[in-house]
C-alpha positions as MATLAB code, in Angstrom:
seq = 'XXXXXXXXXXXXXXXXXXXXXXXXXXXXXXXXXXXXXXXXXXXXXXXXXXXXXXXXXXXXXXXXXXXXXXXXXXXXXXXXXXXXXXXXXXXXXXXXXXXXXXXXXXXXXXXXXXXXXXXXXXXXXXXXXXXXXXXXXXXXXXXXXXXXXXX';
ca = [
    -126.439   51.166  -25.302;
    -128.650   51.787  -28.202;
    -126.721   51.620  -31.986;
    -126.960   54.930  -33.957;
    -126.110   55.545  -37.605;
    -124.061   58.483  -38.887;
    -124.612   59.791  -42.484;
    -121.293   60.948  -44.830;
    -122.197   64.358  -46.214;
    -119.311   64.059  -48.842;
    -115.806   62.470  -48.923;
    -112.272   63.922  -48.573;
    -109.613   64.033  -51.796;
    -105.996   64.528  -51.319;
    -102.625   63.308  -52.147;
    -102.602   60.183  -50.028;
    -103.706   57.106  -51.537;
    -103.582   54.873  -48.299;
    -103.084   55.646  -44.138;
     -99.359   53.817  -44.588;
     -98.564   57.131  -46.879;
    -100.700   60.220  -44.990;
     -98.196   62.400  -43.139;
     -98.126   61.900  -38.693;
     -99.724   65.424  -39.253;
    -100.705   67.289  -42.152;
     -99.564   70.667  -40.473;
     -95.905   69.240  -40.383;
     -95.612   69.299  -44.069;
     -93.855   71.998  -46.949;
     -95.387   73.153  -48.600;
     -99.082   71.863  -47.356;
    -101.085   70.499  -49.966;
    -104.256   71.627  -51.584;
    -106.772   69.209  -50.999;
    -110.828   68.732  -51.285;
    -113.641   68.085  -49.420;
    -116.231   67.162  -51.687;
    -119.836   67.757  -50.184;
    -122.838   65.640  -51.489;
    -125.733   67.790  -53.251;
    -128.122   67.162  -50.274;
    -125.450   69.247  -47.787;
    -124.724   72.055  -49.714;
    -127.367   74.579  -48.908;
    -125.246   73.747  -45.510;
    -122.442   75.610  -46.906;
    -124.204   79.345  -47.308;
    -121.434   82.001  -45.827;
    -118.750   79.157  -45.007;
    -116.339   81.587  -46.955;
    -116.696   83.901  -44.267;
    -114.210   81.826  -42.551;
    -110.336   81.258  -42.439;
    -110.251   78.108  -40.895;
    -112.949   75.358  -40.351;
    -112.829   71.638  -38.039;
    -113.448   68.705  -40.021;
    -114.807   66.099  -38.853;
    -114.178   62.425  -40.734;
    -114.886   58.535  -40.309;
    -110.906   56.776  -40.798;
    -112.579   54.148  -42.733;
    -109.235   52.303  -43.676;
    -108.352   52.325  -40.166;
    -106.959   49.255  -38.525;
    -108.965   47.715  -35.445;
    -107.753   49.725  -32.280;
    -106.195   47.917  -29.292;
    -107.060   49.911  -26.047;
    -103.383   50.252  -25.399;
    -100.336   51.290  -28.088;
     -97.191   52.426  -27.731;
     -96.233   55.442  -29.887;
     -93.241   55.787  -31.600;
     -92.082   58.562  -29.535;
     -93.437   57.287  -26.307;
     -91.230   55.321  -23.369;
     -93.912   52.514  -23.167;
     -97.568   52.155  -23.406;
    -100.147   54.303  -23.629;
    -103.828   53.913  -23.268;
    -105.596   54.910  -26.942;
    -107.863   57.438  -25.559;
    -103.950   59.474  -24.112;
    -103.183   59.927  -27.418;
    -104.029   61.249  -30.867;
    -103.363   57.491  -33.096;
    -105.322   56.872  -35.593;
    -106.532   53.892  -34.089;
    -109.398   54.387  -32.107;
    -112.611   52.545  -31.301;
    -114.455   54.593  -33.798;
    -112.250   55.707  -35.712;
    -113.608   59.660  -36.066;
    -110.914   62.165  -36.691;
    -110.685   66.089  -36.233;
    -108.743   68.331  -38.539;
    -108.095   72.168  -37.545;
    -107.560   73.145  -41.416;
    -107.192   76.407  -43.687;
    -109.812   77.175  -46.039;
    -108.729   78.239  -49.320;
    -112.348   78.773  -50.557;
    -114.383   77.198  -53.434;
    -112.937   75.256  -56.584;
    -116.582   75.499  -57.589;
    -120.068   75.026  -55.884;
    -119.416   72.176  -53.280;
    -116.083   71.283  -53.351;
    -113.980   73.711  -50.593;
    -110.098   73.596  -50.977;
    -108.592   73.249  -47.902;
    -104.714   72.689  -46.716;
    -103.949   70.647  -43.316;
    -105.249   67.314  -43.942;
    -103.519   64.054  -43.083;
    -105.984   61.230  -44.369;
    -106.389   58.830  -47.221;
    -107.989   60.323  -50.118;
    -111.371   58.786  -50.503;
    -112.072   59.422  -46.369;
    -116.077   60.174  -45.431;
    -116.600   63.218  -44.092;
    -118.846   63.646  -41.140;
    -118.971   67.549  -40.573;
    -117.938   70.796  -40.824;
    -118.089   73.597  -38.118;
    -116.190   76.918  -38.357;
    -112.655   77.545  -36.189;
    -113.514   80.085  -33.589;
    -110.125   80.511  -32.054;
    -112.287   82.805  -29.307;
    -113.788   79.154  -28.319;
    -111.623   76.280  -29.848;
    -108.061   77.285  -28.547;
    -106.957   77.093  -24.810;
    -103.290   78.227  -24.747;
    -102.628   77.381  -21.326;
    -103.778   73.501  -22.036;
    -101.066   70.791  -20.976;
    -100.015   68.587  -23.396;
     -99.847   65.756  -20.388;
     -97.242   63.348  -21.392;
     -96.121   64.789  -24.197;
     -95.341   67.809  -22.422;
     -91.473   67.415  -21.707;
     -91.618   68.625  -18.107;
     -93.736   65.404  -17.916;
     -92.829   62.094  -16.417;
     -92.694   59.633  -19.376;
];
């Protein structure tokens, strides 16, 4: 398989210094903190009628991410489970996906946004508006986690 090369477009600020303090989900916490997604000069023509949008899907690169074993056992799980069954931050490339509000601008490039649950500093990779007429499925399983599921 050929190698490929992805480019940061800016870099993520928020409360969390290192992975060992970010929150198991930034959606979990009160009251959610403001944080910043700071886009580079070359990306922010990109950002023309973003603030159209409530809600936006970031895309980032863990960078501070441990190397992933193919098989983990979360802390709420009965035994193991295989890396790509759940949502750890370990991963073979270790890209996340936040769902997160958009507050708007603090000024030209930088978008305030609450949700997060990374280490400040984190690449990010991409932005694409939340279309909850696309992006939800309500009647999705949550497979495992479900608790009508077998553990």
């Amino acid at each position: 398989m050929p190698g490929f090369t992805l480019t940061s477009i800016g870099h993520l600020e928020t409360p969390w210094p290192s992975p060992a303090d970010c929150p198991r989900n930034g959606r979990l916490l009160e009251p959610r903190p403001l944080c910043r997604a700071v886009i580079a000069e070359p990306y922010r023509e990109g950002l023309d009628q973003l603030d159209s949008f409530s809600h936006l899907i970031l895309l980032y690169w863990m960078h501070l991410a441990e190397p992933a074993p193919l098989s983990i056992t979360p802390r709420f799980a009965a035994g193991p489970r295989g890396v790509f069954a759940t949502r750890a931050p370990v991963r073979p490339n270790p890209i996340a996906l936040s769902v997160v509000q958009f507050e708007g601008f603090a000024e030209p490039g930088v978008l305030l946004v609450r949700n997060l649950d990374c280490a400040s500093g984190t690449p990010l990779l991409d932005i694409k508006p939340y279309l909850p007429t696309v992006d939800a499925e309500p009647a999705a399983s949550m497979g495992w986690l479900d608790p009508r599921s077998p553990a």
